[in-house]
C-alpha positions as a printed NumPy array, in Angstrom:
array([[-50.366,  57.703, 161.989],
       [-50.564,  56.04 , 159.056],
       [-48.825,  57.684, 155.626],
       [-49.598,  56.04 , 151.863],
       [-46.84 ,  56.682, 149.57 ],
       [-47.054,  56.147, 146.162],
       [-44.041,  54.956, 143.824],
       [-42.325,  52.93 , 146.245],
       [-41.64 ,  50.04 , 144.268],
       [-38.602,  48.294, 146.193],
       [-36.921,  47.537, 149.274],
       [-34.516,  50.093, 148.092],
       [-37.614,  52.695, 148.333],
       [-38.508,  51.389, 151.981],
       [-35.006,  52.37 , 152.89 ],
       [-35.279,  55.605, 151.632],
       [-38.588,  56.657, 152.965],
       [-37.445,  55.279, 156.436],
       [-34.199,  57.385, 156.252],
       [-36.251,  60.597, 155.188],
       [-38.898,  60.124, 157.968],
       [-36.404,  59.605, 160.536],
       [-33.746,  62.285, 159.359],
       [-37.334,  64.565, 159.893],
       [-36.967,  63.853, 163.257],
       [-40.472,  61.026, 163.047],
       [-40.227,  57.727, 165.252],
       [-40.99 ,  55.258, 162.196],
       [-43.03 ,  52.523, 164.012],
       [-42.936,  50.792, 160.464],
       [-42.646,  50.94 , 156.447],
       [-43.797,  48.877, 154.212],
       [-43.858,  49.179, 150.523],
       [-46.909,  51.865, 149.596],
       [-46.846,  52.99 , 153.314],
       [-45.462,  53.977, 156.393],
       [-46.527,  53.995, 159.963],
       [-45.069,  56.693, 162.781],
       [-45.58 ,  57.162, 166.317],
       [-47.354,  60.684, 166.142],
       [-49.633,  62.379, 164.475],
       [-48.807,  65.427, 161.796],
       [-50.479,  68.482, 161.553],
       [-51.296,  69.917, 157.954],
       [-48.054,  71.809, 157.556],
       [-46.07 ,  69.235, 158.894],
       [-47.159,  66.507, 156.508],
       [-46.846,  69.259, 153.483],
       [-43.459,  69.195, 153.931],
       [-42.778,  65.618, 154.222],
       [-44.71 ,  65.486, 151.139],
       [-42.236,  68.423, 149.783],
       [-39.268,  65.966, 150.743],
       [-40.917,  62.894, 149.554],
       [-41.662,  64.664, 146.4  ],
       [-38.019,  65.323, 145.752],
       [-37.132,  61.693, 146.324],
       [-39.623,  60.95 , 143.49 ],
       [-42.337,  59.532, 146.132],
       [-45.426,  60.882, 146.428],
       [-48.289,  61.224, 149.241],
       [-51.318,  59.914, 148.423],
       [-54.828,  61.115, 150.48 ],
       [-57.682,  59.72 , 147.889],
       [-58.205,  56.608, 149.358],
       [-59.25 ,  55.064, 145.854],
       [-55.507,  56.177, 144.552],
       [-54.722,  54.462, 147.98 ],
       [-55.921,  50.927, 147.181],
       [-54.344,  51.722, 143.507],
       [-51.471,  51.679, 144.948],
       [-52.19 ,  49.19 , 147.343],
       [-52.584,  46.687, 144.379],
       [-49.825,  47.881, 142.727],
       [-47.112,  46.841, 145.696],
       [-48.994,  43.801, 146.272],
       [-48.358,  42.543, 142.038],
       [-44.792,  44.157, 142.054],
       [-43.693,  42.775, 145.241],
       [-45.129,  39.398, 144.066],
       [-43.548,  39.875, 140.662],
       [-40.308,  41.575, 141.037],
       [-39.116,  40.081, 144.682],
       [-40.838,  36.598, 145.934],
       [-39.973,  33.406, 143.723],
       [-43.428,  32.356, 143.846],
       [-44.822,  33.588, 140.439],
       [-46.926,  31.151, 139.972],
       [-50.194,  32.391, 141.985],
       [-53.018,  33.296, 141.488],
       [-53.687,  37.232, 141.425],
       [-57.362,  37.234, 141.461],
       [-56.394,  35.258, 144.813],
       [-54.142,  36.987, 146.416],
       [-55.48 ,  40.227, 145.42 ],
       [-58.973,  39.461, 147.308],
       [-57.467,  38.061, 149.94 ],
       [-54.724,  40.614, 150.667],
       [-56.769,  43.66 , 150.505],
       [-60.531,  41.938, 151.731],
       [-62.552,  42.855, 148.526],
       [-63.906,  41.466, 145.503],
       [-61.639,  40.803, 142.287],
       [-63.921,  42.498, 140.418],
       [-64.529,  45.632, 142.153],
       [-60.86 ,  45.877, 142.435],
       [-60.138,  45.212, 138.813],
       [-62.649,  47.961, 137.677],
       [-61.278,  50.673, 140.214],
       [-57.951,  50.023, 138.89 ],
       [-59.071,  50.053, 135.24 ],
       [-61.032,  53.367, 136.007],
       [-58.167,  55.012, 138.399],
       [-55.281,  53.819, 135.931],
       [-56.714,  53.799, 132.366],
       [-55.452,  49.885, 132.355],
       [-56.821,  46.871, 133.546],
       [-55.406,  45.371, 136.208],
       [-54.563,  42.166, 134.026],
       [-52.941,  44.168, 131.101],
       [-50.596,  45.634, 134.035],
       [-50.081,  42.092, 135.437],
       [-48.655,  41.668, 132.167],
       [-46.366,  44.462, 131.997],
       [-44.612,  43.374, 135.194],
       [-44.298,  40.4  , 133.991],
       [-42.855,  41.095, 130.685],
       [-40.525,  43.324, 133.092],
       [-39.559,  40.773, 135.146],
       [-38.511,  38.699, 131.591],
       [-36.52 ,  41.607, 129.69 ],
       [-34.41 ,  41.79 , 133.394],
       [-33.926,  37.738, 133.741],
       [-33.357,  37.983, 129.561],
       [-30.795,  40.343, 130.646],
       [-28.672,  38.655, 133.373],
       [-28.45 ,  35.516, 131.015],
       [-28.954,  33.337, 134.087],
       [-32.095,  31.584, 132.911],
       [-33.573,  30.152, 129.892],
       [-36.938,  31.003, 128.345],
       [-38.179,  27.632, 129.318],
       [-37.391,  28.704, 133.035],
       [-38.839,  32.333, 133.352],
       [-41.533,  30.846, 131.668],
       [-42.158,  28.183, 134.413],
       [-40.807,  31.167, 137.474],
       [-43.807,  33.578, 136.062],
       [-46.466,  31.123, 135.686],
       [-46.565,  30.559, 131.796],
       [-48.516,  27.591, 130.756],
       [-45.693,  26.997, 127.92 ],
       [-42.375,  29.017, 126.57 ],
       [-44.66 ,  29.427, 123.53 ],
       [-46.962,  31.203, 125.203],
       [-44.293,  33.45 , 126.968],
       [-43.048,  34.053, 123.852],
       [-46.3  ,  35.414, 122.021],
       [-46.951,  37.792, 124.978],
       [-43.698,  39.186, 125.215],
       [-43.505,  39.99 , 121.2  ],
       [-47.414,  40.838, 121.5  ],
       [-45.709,  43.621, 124.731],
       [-42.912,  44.817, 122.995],
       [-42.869,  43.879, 119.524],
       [-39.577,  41.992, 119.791],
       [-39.055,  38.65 , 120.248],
       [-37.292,  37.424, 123.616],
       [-34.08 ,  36.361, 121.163],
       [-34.076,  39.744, 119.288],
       [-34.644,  41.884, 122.798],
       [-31.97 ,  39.143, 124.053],
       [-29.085,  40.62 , 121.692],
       [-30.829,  44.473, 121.689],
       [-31.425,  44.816, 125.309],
       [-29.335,  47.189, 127.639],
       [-31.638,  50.782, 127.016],
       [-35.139,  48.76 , 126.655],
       [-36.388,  48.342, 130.197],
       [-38.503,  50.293, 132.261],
       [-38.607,  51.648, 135.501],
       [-41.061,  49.726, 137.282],
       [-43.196,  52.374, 138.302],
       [-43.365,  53.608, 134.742],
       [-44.694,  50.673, 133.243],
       [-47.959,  51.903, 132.716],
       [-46.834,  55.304, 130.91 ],
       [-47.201,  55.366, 127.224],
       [-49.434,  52.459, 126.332]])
């Protein structure tokens, strides 16, 4: 049986949920970030209270399979984002590809499901991704820049003060209190 789980935004997460599912006494055949797979099938109650106990972990279970594919796309950008080094791809790509649909169709469900487009939270990530590198002082602009894809530091820099109305230098020496969790990006735009 198949389970969708929404906020699971990490490996940490995938940990977690396979630890709950298996201290519930559920032979975990797999998990995966926005799902997880077991070896039997639940009955109402029983999945009600894996919900319960996901719920207090601050996952959620999802059974509208348009919130499904929400989330679906979500995982696929912050996975890309936040834990491969290849940033430089295409999403429209690897969206389309990933989840066998249109860009398009998936754009507009997200934009509809989400009340953002799914290039506005692209950007967010992104912009997430900077304010952590900005943070660990490992990199220079010019480098996140060219890790995330940006045609130029300029433009990097326009888009982050455009995000969060600070430049990178200004966040750079403000910093510690201003990120986000990543799965509450989207809140309060």
């Amino acid at each position: 049986m198949k389970i969708a789980i929404k906020n699971m935004v990490c490996p940490r997460c995938i940990t977690a949920v396979q630890q709950l599912l298996q201290d519930a006494g559920l032979k975990v055949v797999e998990v995966n970030l926005g799902e997880a797979v077991i070896e039997e099938e639940l009955m109402t109650n029983e999945l009600s209270n894996i919900g319960d106990k996901l719920k207090d972990r601050g996952f959620e279970l999802l059974n509208d399979t348009k919130q499904q594919l929400v989330d679906k796309i979500k995982s696929i950008v912050i996975n890309q984002i936040h834990h491969l080094d290849n940033n430089t791809i295409i999403f429209s790509d690897l969206l389309s590809k990933e989840l066998h649909k249109d860009y398009s169709s998936l754009s507009k469900l997200f934009s509809v499901e989400e009340g953002v487009t799914l290039e506005q939270f692209i950007i967010l990530q992104k912009i997430e991704k900077v304010k952590e590198l900005l943070l660990y002082k490992e990199k220079t602009l010019s480098e996140i820049a060219t890790m995330l894809g940006y045609s130029s530091t300029a433009h990097l820099s326009t888009q982050f003060k455009k995000t969060t109305g600070l430049t990178p230098t200004v966040f750079k020496q403000k910093g510690e209190g201003l990120r986000k969790s990543l799965d509450d990006i989207t809140k309060n735009i």
